[in-house]
Coordinates of C-alpha atoms and ligand atoms in Angstrom, one line a residue:
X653 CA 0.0 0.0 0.0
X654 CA 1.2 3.5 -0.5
X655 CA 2.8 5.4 1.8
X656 CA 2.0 8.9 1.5
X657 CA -0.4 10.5 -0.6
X658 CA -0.4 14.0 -1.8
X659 CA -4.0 15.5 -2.1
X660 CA -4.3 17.9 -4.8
X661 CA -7.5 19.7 -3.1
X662 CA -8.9 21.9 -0.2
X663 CA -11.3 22.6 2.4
X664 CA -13.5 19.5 3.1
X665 CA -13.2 16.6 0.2
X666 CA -9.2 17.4 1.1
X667 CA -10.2 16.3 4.5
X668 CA -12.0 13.6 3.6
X669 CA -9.2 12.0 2.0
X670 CA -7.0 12.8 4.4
X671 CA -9.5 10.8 6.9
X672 CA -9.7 7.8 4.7
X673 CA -6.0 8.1 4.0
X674 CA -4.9 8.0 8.2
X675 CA -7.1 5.0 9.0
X676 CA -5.7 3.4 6.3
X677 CA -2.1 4.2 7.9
X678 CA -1.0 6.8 4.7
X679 CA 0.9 9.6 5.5
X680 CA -0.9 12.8 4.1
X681 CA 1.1 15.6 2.2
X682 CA -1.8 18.5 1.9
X683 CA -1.1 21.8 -0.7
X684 CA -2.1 24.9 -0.5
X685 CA -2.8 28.8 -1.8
X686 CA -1.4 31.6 0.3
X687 CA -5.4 32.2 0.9
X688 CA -5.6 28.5 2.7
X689 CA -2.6 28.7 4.9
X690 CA -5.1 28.6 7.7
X691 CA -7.0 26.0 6.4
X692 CA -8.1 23.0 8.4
X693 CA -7.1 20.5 5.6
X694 CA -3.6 21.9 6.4
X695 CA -3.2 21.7 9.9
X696 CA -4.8 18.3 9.9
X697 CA -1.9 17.0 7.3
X698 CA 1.2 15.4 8.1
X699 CA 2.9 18.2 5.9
X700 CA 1.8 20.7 4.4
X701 CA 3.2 22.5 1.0
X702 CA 2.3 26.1 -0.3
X703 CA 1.6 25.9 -3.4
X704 CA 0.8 29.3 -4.9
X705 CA -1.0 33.1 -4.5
X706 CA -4.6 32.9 -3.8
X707 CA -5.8 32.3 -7.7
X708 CA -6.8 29.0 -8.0
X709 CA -4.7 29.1 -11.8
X710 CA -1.9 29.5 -10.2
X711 CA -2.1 27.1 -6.9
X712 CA -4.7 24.3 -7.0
X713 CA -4.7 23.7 -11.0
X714 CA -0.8 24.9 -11.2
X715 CA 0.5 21.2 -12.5
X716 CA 4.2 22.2 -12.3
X717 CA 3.7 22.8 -8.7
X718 CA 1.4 20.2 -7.8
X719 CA 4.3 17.5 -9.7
X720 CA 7.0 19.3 -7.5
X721 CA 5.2 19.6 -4.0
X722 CA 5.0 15.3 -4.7
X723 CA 8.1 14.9 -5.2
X724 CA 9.7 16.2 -3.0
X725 CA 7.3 15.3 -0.4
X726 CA 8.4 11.8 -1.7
X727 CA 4.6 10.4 -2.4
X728 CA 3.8 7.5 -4.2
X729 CA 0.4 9.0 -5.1
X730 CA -1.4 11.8 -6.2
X731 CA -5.8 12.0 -5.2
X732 CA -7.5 14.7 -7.4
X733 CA -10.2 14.9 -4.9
X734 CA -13.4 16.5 -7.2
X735 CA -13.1 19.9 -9.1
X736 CA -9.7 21.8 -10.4
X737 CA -7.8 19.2 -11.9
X738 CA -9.8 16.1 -11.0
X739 CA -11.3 15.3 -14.4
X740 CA -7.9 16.6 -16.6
X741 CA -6.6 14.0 -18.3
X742 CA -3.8 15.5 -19.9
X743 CA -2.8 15.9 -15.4
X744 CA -3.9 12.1 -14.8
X745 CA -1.2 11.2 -17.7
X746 CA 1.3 13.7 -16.3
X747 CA 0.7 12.4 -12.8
X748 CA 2.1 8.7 -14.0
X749 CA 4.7 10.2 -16.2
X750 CA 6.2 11.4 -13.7
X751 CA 6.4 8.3 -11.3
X752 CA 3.6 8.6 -9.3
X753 CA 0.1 6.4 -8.9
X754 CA -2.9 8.3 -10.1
X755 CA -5.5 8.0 -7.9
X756 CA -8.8 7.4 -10.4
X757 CA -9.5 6.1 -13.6
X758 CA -7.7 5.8 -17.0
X759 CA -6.9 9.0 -18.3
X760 CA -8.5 8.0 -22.2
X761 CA -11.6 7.6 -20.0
X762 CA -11.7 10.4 -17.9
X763 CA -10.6 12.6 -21.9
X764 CA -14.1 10.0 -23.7
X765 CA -16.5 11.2 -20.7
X766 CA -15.1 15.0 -20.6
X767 CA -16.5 15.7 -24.3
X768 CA -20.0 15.2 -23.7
X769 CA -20.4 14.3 -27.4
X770 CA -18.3 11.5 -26.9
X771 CA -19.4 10.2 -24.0
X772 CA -22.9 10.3 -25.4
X773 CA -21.7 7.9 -28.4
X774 CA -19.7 6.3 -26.3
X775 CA -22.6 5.7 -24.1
X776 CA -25.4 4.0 -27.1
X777 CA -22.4 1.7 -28.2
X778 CA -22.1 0.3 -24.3
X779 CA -26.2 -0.3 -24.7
X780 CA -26.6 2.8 -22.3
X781 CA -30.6 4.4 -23.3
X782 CA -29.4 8.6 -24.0
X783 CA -31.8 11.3 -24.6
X784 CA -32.7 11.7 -28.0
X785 CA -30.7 14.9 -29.9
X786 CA -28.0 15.6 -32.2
X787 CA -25.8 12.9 -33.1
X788 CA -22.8 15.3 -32.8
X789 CA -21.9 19.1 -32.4
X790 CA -24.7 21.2 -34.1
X791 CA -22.8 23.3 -37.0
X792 CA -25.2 26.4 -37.3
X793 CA -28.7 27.8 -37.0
X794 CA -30.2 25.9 -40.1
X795 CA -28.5 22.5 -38.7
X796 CA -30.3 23.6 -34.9
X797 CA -33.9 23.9 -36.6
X798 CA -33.3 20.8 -38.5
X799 CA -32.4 18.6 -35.1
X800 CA -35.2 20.7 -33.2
X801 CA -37.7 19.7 -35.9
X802 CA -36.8 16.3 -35.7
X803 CA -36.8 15.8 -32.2
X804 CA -39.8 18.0 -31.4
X805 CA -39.8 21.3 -29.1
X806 CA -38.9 22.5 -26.6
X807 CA -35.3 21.1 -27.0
X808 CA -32.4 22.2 -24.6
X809 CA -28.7 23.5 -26.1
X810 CA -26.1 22.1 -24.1
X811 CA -22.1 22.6 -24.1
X812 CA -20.1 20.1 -25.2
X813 CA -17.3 21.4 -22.4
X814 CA -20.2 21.4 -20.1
X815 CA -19.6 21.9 -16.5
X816 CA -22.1 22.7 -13.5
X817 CA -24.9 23.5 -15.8
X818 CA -23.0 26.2 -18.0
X819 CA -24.0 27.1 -21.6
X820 CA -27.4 25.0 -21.1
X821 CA -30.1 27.2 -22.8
X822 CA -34.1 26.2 -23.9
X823 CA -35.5 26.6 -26.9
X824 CA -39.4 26.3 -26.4
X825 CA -39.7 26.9 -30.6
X826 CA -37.9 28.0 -33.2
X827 CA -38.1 31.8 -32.7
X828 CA -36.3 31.3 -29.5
X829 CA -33.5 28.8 -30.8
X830 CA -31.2 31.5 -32.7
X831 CA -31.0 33.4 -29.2
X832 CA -30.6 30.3 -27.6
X833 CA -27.7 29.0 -29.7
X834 CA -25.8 32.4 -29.1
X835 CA -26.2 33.0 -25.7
X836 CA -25.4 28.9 -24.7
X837 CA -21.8 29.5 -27.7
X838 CA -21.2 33.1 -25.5
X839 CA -21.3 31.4 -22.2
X840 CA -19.7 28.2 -23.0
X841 CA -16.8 30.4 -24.4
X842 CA -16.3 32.2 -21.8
X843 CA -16.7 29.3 -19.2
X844 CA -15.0 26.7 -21.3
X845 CA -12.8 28.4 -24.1
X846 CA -14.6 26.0 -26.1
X847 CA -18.1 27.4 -27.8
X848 CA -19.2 23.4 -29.4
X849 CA -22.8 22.6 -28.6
X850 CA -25.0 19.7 -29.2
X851 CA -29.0 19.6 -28.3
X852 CA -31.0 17.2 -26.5
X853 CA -34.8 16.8 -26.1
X854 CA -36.0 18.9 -22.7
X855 CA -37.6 16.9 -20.8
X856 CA -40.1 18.7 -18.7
X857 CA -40.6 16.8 -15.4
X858 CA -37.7 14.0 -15.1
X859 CA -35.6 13.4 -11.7
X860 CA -31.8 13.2 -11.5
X861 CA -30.9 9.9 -10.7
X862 CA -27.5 8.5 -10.7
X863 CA -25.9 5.4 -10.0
X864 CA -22.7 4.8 -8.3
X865 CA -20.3 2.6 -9.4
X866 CA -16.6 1.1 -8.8
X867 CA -14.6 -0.7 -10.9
X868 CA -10.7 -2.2 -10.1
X869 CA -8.5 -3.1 -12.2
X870 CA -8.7 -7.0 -12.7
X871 CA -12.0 -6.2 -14.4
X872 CA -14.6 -7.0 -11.3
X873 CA -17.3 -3.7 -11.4
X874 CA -20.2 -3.5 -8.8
X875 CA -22.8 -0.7 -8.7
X876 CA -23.6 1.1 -5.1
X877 CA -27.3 2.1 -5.9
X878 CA -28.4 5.3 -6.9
X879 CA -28.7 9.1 -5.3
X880 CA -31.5 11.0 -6.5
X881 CA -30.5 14.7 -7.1
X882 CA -33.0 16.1 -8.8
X883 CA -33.0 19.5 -6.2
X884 CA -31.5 21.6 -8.0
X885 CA -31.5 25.3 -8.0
X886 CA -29.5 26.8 -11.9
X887 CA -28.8 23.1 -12.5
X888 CA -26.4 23.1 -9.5
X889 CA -27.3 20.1 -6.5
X890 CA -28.7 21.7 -3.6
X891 CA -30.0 18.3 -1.5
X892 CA -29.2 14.4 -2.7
X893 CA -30.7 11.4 -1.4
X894 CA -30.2 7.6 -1.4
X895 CA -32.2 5.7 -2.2
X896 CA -34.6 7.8 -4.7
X897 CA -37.7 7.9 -3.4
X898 CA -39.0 6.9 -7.1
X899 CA -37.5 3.8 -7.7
X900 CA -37.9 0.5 -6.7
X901 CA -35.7 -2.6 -6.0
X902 CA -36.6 -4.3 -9.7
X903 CA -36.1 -0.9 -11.0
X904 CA -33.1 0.1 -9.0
X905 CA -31.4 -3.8 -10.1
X906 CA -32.3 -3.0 -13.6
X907 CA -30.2 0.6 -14.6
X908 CA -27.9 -0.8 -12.1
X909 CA -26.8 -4.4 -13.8
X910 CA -26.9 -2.2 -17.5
X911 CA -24.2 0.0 -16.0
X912 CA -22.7 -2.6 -14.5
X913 CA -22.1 -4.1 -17.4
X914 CA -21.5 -0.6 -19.8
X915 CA -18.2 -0.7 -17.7
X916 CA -17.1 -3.8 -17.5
X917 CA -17.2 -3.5 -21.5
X918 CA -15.1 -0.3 -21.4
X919 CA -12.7 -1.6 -19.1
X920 CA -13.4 1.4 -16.3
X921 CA -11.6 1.2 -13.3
X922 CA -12.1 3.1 -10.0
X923 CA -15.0 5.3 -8.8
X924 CA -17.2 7.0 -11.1
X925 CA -21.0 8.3 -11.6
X926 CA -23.5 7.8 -14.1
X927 CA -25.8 10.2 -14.4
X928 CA -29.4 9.9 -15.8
X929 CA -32.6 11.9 -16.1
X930 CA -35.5 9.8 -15.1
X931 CA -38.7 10.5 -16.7
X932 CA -42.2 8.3 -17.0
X933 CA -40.2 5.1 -16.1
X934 CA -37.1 5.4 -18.6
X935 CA -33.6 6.4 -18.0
X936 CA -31.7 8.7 -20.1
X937 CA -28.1 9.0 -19.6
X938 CA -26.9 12.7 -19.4
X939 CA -23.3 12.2 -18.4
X940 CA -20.7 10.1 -16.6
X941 CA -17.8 11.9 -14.1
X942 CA -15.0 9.8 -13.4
X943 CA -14.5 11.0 -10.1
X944 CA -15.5 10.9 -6.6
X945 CA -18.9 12.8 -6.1
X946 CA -19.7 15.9 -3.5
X947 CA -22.8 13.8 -2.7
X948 CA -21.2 10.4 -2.3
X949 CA -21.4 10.5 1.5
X950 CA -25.5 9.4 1.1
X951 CA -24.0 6.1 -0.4
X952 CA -21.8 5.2 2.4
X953 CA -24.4 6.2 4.9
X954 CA -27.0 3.6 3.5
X955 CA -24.1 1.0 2.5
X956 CA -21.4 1.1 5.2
X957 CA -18.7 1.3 2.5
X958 CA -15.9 3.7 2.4
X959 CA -15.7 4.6 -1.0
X960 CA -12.5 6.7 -0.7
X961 CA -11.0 3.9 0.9
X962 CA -12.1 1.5 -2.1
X963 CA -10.9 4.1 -4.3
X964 CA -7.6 4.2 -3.0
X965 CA -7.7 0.3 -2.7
X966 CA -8.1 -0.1 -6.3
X967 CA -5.9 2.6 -7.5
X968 CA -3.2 0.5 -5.6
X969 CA -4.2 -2.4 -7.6
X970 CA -6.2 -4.3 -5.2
X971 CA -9.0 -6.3 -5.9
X972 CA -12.7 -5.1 -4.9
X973 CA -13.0 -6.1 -1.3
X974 CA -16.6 -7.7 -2.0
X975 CA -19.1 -8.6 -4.6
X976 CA -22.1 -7.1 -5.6
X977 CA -24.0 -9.7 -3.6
X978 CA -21.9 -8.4 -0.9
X979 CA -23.4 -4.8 -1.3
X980 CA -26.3 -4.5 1.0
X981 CA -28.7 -0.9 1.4
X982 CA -29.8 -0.4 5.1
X983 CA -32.0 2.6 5.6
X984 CA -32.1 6.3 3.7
X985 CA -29.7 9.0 3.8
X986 CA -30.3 12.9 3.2
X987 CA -27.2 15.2 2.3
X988 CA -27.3 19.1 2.4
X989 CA -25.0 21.1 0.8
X990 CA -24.3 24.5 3.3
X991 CA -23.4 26.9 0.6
X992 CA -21.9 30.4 2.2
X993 CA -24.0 32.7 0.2
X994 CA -27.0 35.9 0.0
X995 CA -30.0 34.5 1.3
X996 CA -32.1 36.3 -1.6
X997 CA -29.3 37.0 -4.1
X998 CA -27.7 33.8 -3.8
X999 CA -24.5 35.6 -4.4
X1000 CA -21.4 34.0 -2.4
X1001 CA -21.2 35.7 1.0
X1002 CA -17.6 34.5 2.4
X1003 CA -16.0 35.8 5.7
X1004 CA -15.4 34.7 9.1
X1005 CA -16.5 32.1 11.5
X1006 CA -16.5 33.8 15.0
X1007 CA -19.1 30.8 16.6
X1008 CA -19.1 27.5 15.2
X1009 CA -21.6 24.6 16.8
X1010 CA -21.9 21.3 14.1
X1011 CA -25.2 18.9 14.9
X1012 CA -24.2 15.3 16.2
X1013 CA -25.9 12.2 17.6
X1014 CA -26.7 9.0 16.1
X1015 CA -26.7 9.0 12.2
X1016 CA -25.7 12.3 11.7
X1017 CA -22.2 13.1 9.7
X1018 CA -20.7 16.7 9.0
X1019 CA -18.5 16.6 6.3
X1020 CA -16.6 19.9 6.6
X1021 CA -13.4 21.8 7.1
X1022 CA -14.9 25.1 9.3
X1023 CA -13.9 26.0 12.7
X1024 CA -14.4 28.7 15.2
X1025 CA -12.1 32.2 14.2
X1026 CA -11.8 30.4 10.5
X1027 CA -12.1 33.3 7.6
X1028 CA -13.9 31.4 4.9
X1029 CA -11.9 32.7 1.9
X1030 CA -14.2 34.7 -0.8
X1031 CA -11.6 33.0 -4.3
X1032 CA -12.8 29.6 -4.1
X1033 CA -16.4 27.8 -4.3
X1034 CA -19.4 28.4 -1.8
X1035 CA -19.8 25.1 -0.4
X1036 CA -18.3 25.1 3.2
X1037 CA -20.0 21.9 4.9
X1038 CA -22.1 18.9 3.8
X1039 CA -25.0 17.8 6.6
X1040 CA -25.1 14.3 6.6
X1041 CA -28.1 12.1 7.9
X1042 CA -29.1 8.6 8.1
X1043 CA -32.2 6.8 9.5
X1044 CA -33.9 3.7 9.4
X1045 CA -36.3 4.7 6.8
X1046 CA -36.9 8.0 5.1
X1047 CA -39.2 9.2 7.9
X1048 CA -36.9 8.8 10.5
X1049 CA -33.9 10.3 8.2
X1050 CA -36.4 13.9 7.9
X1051 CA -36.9 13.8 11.7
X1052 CA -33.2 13.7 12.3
X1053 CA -32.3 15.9 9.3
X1054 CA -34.6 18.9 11.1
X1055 CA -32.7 18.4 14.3
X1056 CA -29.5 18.3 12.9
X1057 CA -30.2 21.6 10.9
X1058 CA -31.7 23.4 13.9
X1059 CA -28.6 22.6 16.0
X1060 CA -26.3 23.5 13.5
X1061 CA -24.5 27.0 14.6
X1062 CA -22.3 29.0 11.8
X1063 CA -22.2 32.4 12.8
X1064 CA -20.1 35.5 11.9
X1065 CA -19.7 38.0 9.1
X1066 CA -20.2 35.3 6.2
X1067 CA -24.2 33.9 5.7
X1068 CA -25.4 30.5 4.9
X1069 CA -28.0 29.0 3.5
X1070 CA -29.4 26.9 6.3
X1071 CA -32.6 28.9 6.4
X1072 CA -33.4 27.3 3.3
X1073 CA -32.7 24.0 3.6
X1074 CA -35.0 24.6 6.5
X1075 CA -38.0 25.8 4.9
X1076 CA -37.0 23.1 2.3
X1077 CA -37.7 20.0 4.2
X1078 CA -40.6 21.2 5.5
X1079 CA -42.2 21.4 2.5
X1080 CA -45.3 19.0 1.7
X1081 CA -43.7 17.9 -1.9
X1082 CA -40.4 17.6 -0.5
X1083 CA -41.5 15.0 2.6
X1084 CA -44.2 13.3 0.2
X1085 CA -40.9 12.6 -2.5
X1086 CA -42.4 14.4 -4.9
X1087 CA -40.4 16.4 -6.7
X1088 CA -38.7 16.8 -10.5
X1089 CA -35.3 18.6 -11.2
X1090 CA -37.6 21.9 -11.9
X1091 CA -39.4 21.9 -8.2
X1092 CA -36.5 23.6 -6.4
X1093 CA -36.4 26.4 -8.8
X1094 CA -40.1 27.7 -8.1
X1095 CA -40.2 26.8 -4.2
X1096 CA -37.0 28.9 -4.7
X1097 CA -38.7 32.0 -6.5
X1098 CA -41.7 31.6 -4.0
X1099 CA -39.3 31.9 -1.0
X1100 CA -37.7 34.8 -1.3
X1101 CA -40.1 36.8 -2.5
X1102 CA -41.7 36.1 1.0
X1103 CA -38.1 36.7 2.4
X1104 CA -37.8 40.0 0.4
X1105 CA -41.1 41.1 1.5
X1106 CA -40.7 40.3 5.3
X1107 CA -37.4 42.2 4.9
X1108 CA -38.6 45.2 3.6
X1109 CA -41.3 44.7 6.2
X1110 CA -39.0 45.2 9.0
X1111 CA -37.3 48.3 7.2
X1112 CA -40.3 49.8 7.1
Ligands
ADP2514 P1 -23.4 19.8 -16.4 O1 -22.3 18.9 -16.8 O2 -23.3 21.2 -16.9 O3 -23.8 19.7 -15.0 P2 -25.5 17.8 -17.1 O4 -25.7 17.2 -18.5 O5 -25.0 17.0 -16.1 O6 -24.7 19.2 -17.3 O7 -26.9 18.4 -16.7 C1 -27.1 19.1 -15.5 C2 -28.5 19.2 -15.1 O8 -29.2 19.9 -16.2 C3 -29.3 17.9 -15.0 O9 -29.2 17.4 -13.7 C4 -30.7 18.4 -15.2 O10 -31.3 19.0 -14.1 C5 -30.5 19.4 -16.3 N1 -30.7 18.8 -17.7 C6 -29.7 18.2 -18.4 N2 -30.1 17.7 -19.6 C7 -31.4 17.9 -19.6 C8 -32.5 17.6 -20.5 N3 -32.3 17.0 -21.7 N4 -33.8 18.0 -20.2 C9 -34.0 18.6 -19.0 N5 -33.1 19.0 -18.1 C10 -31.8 18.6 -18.4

């Protein structure tokens, strides 16, 4: 088994390697910006190496430094964790150029499922159901009306770069797709440096529902059930659950053994997501990351498996500890994703932590790097903590995951969105299971309007 691993991340998925990595008895080397010095993922480390000024381009996706802070650390392996560099596979090949183990799958898979075309295509050939749309990039205006016409309205423009839900733009008809096609090319230039779209059907009331798998690399693969994320606010997860409160066990076996089996074919080692829409009883694959998930927590919680640990296993070339008979689902498990940010604005609202009380008790898991007199820094993303919960069934997991939230204390200059979640889960649709990837959006809308009125309210 390795040694000591170098994380290439921050704040709380670096801890959560660093967690798996000490009870696995791996030394730790952590990085950082000049920004993160005080970071918790640093002082919990064995050592620690300062990577770069605050800018993410020049600390946490600066390859050169990331290759030198391993070596001379002396690591045998480098863990992308999820973000910056996690899904490059020009760094995956670099990583094992340079001597060291790369923690994660093939890099000729993670390059086939980071072109969305591709992996779409790639997809159909492995017998994995897509939603209908282009076959490839669409080339102009006339070739978008053509695909439009033929797949029927309202269709959806998506990047082929695409990333956290950038460059995705609706057509309802075909007045609306010219606009549609420049703003998606404008935005996923700017995100992406790379303005290729393709177009899928919109589908107006499907769930997100994705399915966990792992893979090693003497070809076994198993499939850890599914985590229904279809709560999503600007096509970003806000809550996840497991299992989906819309699927049952004949349902849940069947997607699972197809992409069981997609990956076996392709050879795919290591930890990865497929991720479908869900829609009148069909699945339609959207994408596949070949990384570990934020929301992966929800799987352990209802399977008892470390997946970081398997992760890590595998990459070392170990055989898959168990079997898919092995893999056994007890309970239900709710994550939320405690997002420093505006309550009504939902712009990011950094700063510092002066009181800091996280919920505990039986089934209840905070995944986070915060502490008291922490200065949550404003360059990097929003998410500062992940509330975990696990009951016995999904009743029990609600009761617990309204508890939990009402304990939880982050106070001090920055906001959070804990007021929401609140309201969230006490919503009829939301404790009934009833919701589609477009429910959050409008109890969204609803909610601070009511919080914008009350506000001004007050003021007045
Ligand atoms: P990204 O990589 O940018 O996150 P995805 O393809 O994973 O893009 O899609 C993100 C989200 O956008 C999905 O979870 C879903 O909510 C929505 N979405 C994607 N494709 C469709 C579609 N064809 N119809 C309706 N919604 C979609």
């Amino acid at each position: 088994m390795f040694e000591k691993i170098l994380i290439a991340n921050r704040g709380e998925i670096a801890l959560r390697i660093h967690r798996a990595c000490k009870e696995m008895g791996i030394k730790t080397v952590a990085v950082h910006s000049t920004a993160d010095a005080d970071a918790m993922h640093v002082r919990l480390a064995d050592e620690a190496v300062c990577i770069g000024p605050p800018a993410s381009k020049e600390s946490y996706l600066n390859i050169p430094a990331l290759l030198t802070a391993a070596a001379l650390s002396g690591c045998n392996a480098i863990h992308p964790g999820l973000g910056f560099l996690s899904e490059n596979a020009k760094f995956a090949e670099m990583v094992v150029e340079h001597g060291f183990t790369w923690i994660g799958p093939k890099p000729e898979h993670i390059h086939m499922m980071g072109d969305k075309i591709i992996a779409k295509q790639t997809a159909l050939s492995l017998g994995i159901p897509c939603v209908p749309g282009s076959d490839g990039e669409i080339r102009d205006e006339d070739h978008a009306r053509e695909v439009a016409e033929q797949i029927g309205y309202p269709v959806l423009l998506k990047a082929t770069a695409g990333g956290g839900g950038k460059g995705m733009k609706v057509a309802r008809n075909a007045d609306e797709l010219r606009q549609a096609l420049e703003l998606g090319r404008a935005e996923a230039k700017n995100a992406f440096n790379n303005a290729s779209m393709y177009m899928e059907k919109y589908l107006d009331h499907p769930r997100h529902i994705e399915i966990q798998i792992l893979g090693d690399k003497q070809g076994h693969v198993v499939h850890l059930g599914e985590r229904d994320c279809s709560l999503q606010r600007r096509h970003q997860k806000v809550i996840e659950e497991a299992p989906s409160p819309a699927l049952n066990a004949e349902a849940r076996a069947k997607i699972g053994a197809i992409a069981v089996k997609a990956m076996q074919k392709l050879g795919y080692e290591s930890l990865g997501t497929i991720e479908f829409l869900y829609q009148d009883g069909e699945f339609y694959f959207i994408e596949m990351n070949t990384r570990v998930q934020v929301e992966h927590p929800v799987t352990e919680m209802i399977t008892g498996i470390d997946l970081v640990r398997e992760q890590i296993r595998v990459a070392d070339g170990a055989p898959l500890s168990f079997t898919q008979k092995d893999i056994e689902f007890t309970g239900h498990s709710i994550e939320c994703r405690i997002n420093a940010e505006d309550p009504i604005s939902f712009a990011p609202r950094p700063g510092k932590v002066t009181d800091y009380h996280a919920p505990g008790g039986l089934g209840v898991r905070v995944d986070s790097a915060l502490y008291s007199g922490y200065k949550v820094p404003p360059n990097y993303d929003s998410m500062i903590s992940k509330l975990i919960v696990h009951g016995k069934n999904r009743n029990e997991c609600l009761l617990r995951l309204r508890r939990a939230l009402d304990e939880y204390v982050i106070a001090g200059t920055l906001s959070t969105n804990i007021p929401l979640h609140q309201k969230l889960i006490a919503a009829q649709d939301f404790i009934d299971g009833n919701y589609n990837i477009h429910w959050l959006e409008k109890f969204v809308a609803a909610y601070v309007e009511q919080l914008a009125k009350s506000e001004a309210e007050a003021a007045a």
